[in-house]
Amino acid sequence: MTITSSLPVSTILRTVWDDLGELSVRLRSQSIIACASAAFFALIGAIPAISDNRMLAEVLDLIGAFVLVPFEIAIYRLLILGEAASGYRFDISTVRFRRMLGWTAGFWVLTDIPLHLPGAVAPSDGAEVIISIVSFALVVFAVLRLTIFLPAVAADAPGALVRNAFADTGGHAWLIIKAYFITALPFILIIISIAGLAWLGGAHDIRSGIGSLAANVFSGALGFLVWTCCAIVSARLFMKIGDRVKRSGPEAGE
């Protein structure tokens, strides 16, 4: 099943849900490893000695993203090519894996720009706000336009180039935003509900112990689930609107 702009919300959600079910069956061991890794890095990242050190926290975040690359590749290749990975492999010797690592780092740097650039270059608080808004908008624009690029790289698509990804996503802004927003909405509602219940119950005063440990693990697992759903959406968008990225030769860049 593919995602189209005319599909109702229920169909998009059912598509993602069905794909999650397929991943849990055909990539069961990889899913467990990836989820455990995400929960582990969330737990480690919450340690004060790390969370209070911005540089260390960001390095850990990037390492956590690298650890998930084998599972991300497995998701794309399963949904696009029907190929189920046999293990959780760091195939650093392959061009595909090296490109995925490099672009994962590239996306990490790109999404980090709105967090650090404004404070570094803005001469005043007002300018910092303006630069923050502009840089955030530009990053969102770039990420949305490149949404099918990583699936193309993972699937060894002949036209897996940035310019082709930009060309294919042109004119599909509403489709892309709609697909991601609808997919993320249930998780947003879950987070809001949990935060509300915690506040009403006084759980916001619990800062340590088993409760804090469980909360960090849950946060990592939930974040992993959201990330997986977004990867599914990217794969489906690649299958639906990826045209130039699927082609080889001079026509792919036209």
Coordinates of C-alpha atoms in Angstrom, one line a residue:
M1 CA 0.0 0.0 0.0
T2 CA 1.3 3.5 -0.9
I3 CA 0.6 6.9 0.6
T4 CA -1.1 9.4 -1.6
S5 CA -2.4 12.9 -0.8
S6 CA -6.0 11.9 -1.4
L7 CA -5.9 9.0 1.2
P8 CA -7.9 9.6 4.4
V9 CA -6.1 9.7 7.8
S10 CA -7.3 6.2 8.7
T11 CA -5.6 4.7 5.5
I12 CA -2.3 6.4 6.2
L13 CA -2.3 5.2 9.8
R14 CA -3.3 1.7 8.7
T15 CA -0.4 1.7 6.2
V16 CA 2.1 2.6 8.8
W17 CA 0.6 0.1 11.3
D18 CA 0.7 -2.7 8.7
D19 CA 4.3 -2.0 7.9
L20 CA 5.2 -1.9 11.6
G21 CA 3.7 -5.4 11.8
E22 CA 5.7 -6.6 8.9
L23 CA 8.9 -5.2 10.5
S24 CA 8.1 -6.9 13.8
V25 CA 7.9 -10.2 12.0
R26 CA 10.5 -10.1 9.3
L27 CA 13.0 -8.0 11.2
R28 CA 12.2 -9.1 14.7
S29 CA 15.8 -9.5 16.0
Q30 CA 16.9 -6.3 14.4
S31 CA 14.0 -4.4 15.8
I32 CA 14.8 -5.7 19.3
I33 CA 18.4 -4.7 19.0
A34 CA 17.6 -1.3 17.6
C35 CA 15.0 -0.5 20.3
A36 CA 17.3 -1.7 23.1
S37 CA 20.1 0.5 21.7
A38 CA 17.8 3.6 21.5
A39 CA 16.6 3.0 25.1
F40 CA 20.2 2.5 26.3
F41 CA 21.4 5.8 24.7
A42 CA 18.4 7.6 26.1
L43 CA 19.3 6.3 29.5
I44 CA 23.0 7.1 29.3
G45 CA 22.2 10.5 27.9
A46 CA 20.1 11.4 30.9
I47 CA 23.1 11.0 33.3
P48 CA 23.8 14.5 34.6
A49 CA 27.5 14.3 33.8
I50 CA 26.6 13.8 30.2
S51 CA 23.4 15.9 29.8
D52 CA 25.1 18.9 31.4
N53 CA 28.0 18.7 28.9
R54 CA 26.7 19.9 25.6
M55 CA 29.5 18.6 23.5
L56 CA 29.5 15.1 25.1
A57 CA 25.7 14.9 24.9
E58 CA 25.8 15.7 21.2
V59 CA 28.6 13.2 20.5
L60 CA 26.6 10.5 22.2
D61 CA 23.5 11.5 20.2
L62 CA 25.4 11.1 17.0
I63 CA 26.8 7.7 18.0
G64 CA 23.2 6.6 18.8
A65 CA 22.2 7.7 15.3
F66 CA 25.0 5.7 13.8
V67 CA 24.1 2.6 15.8
L68 CA 20.6 2.7 14.2
V69 CA 21.9 2.9 10.6
P70 CA 21.9 -0.9 10.0
F71 CA 18.2 -1.1 11.1
E72 CA 17.3 2.0 9.0
I73 CA 18.8 0.3 5.9
A74 CA 17.0 -2.9 6.7
I75 CA 13.7 -1.0 6.9
Y76 CA 14.1 0.7 3.5
R77 CA 15.3 -2.5 1.8
L78 CA 12.5 -4.6 3.2
L79 CA 9.7 -2.1 2.3
I80 CA 11.2 -1.1 -1.1
L81 CA 12.9 -4.2 -2.3
G82 CA 11.2 -6.9 -0.2
E83 CA 14.6 -7.9 1.1
A84 CA 14.8 -9.0 4.8
A85 CA 18.2 -8.5 6.4
S86 CA 19.7 -11.6 8.0
G87 CA 21.3 -9.8 10.9
Y88 CA 22.3 -6.5 12.4
R89 CA 25.3 -5.8 10.2
F90 CA 27.6 -2.8 10.1
D91 CA 28.7 -3.3 6.5
I92 CA 31.3 -0.5 6.6
S93 CA 33.0 -2.0 3.5
T94 CA 30.0 -1.3 1.3
V95 CA 29.4 2.0 -0.4
R96 CA 25.8 2.0 0.6
F97 CA 26.6 1.8 4.3
R98 CA 29.3 4.5 4.1
R99 CA 27.0 6.8 2.3
M100 CA 24.3 6.2 4.9
L101 CA 26.7 6.9 7.7
G102 CA 28.0 10.1 6.0
W103 CA 24.5 11.4 5.3
T104 CA 23.3 10.5 8.7
A105 CA 26.0 12.7 10.1
G106 CA 25.1 15.4 7.5
F107 CA 21.5 15.4 8.6
W108 CA 22.5 15.5 12.2
V109 CA 24.7 18.6 11.6
L110 CA 21.9 20.2 9.5
T111 CA 19.2 19.7 12.2
D112 CA 21.7 21.0 14.8
I113 CA 22.2 24.4 13.1
P114 CA 19.0 26.1 14.5
L115 CA 20.1 25.2 18.0
H116 CA 23.6 26.7 17.9
L117 CA 24.0 29.1 15.0
P118 CA 21.8 31.9 16.2
G119 CA 23.5 32.2 19.6
A120 CA 26.9 32.2 17.9
V121 CA 26.3 34.9 15.3
A122 CA 23.5 37.0 16.6
P123 CA 24.6 40.5 17.9
S124 CA 21.4 40.8 20.0
D125 CA 18.5 38.9 21.5
G126 CA 16.2 40.2 18.8
A127 CA 18.5 39.1 16.0
E128 CA 18.9 35.7 17.7
V129 CA 15.2 35.2 17.5
I130 CA 15.0 36.1 13.9
I131 CA 18.0 34.0 12.9
S132 CA 16.5 31.1 14.9
I133 CA 13.2 31.3 13.0
V134 CA 14.8 31.7 9.6
S135 CA 17.3 28.9 10.1
F136 CA 14.7 26.5 11.5
A137 CA 12.4 27.2 8.5
L138 CA 15.3 26.6 6.1
V139 CA 16.3 23.3 7.8
V140 CA 12.7 22.0 7.8
F141 CA 12.5 22.9 4.1
A142 CA 15.7 21.0 3.3
V143 CA 14.8 18.0 5.4
L144 CA 11.3 17.7 3.7
R145 CA 12.8 18.1 0.3
L146 CA 15.3 15.3 1.0
T147 CA 12.8 13.0 2.7
I148 CA 13.2 10.3 -0.1
F149 CA 17.0 10.6 -0.4
L150 CA 18.1 8.2 2.4
P151 CA 15.6 5.5 1.2
A152 CA 17.1 5.9 -2.3
V153 CA 20.6 5.5 -1.0
A154 CA 19.7 2.4 1.1
A155 CA 17.9 0.8 -1.8
D156 CA 20.8 1.5 -4.2
A157 CA 18.6 3.5 -6.5
P158 CA 20.5 4.5 -9.7
G159 CA 19.6 8.2 -9.3
A160 CA 20.2 8.6 -5.6
L161 CA 21.4 12.2 -5.8
V162 CA 20.5 15.2 -3.8
R163 CA 19.3 17.1 -6.9
N164 CA 17.1 14.3 -8.0
A165 CA 15.5 14.0 -4.5
F166 CA 14.8 17.8 -4.6
A167 CA 13.3 17.4 -8.0
D168 CA 11.0 14.5 -7.1
T169 CA 9.7 16.2 -3.9
G170 CA 9.0 19.4 -5.7
G171 CA 5.2 20.1 -5.6
H172 CA 4.5 17.5 -3.0
A173 CA 4.9 19.6 0.1
W174 CA 1.4 18.9 1.4
L175 CA 1.7 15.2 0.8
I176 CA 4.9 15.0 2.7
I177 CA 3.8 17.2 5.6
K178 CA 0.5 15.4 5.9
A179 CA 2.0 12.0 5.9
Y180 CA 4.6 12.8 8.7
F181 CA 2.1 14.8 10.8
I182 CA -0.6 12.2 10.7
T183 CA 1.9 9.5 11.6
A184 CA 3.4 11.5 14.5
L185 CA 0.1 12.8 15.9
P186 CA -0.8 9.7 17.9
F187 CA 2.6 9.8 19.7
I188 CA 2.2 13.5 20.3
L189 CA -1.1 12.9 22.0
I190 CA 0.4 10.1 24.1
I191 CA 3.2 12.3 25.3
I192 CA 0.8 15.1 26.1
S193 CA -1.5 12.7 28.0
I194 CA 1.4 11.2 30.0
A195 CA 2.8 14.6 30.8
G196 CA -0.7 15.8 32.0
L197 CA -1.3 12.7 34.1
A198 CA 2.2 13.0 35.7
W199 CA 1.6 16.7 36.5
L200 CA -1.8 16.0 38.0
G201 CA -0.4 13.1 40.0
G202 CA 2.6 15.0 41.3
A203 CA 5.0 12.7 39.4
H204 CA 6.8 15.8 38.1
D205 CA 8.5 15.9 41.5
I206 CA 10.2 12.6 41.0
R207 CA 13.7 13.2 39.8
S208 CA 15.6 10.0 40.7
G209 CA 15.3 6.4 41.4
I210 CA 13.3 3.7 39.6
G211 CA 10.7 6.1 38.4
S212 CA 13.3 8.2 36.6
L213 CA 15.0 5.2 35.2
A214 CA 11.8 3.8 33.8
A215 CA 10.9 7.2 32.4
N216 CA 14.2 7.5 30.5
V217 CA 13.9 3.9 29.1
F218 CA 10.3 4.6 28.0
S219 CA 11.3 7.9 26.4
G220 CA 14.0 6.1 24.4
A221 CA 11.7 3.3 23.3
L222 CA 8.9 5.8 22.3
G223 CA 11.4 7.9 20.4
F224 CA 12.6 4.8 18.6
L225 CA 9.0 3.9 17.6
V226 CA 8.4 7.4 16.3
W227 CA 11.7 7.3 14.3
T228 CA 10.7 3.9 12.9
C229 CA 7.3 5.2 11.8
C230 CA 9.0 8.2 10.1
A231 CA 11.4 5.8 8.3
I232 CA 8.4 3.8 7.1
V233 CA 6.8 7.1 5.7
S234 CA 10.0 8.0 4.0
A235 CA 10.1 4.5 2.3
R236 CA 6.5 4.8 1.2
L237 CA 7.0 8.4 -0.1
F238 CA 10.0 7.1 -2.1
M239 CA 7.9 4.4 -3.7
K240 CA 5.1 6.9 -4.5
I241 CA 6.9 10.0 -5.7
G242 CA 10.5 8.9 -6.4
D243 CA 10.9 9.2 -10.1
R244 CA 14.3 10.6 -10.9
V245 CA 16.0 8.9 -8.0
K246 CA 14.9 5.6 -9.5
R247 CA 16.4 6.2 -12.9
S248 CA 19.9 6.0 -14.1
G249 CA 21.6 7.9 -16.9
P250 CA 21.4 11.6 -18.0
E251 CA 17.6 11.5 -17.8
A252 CA 17.7 11.1 -14.1
G253 CA 19.1 14.6 -13.6
E254 CA 16.7 16.3 -16.0

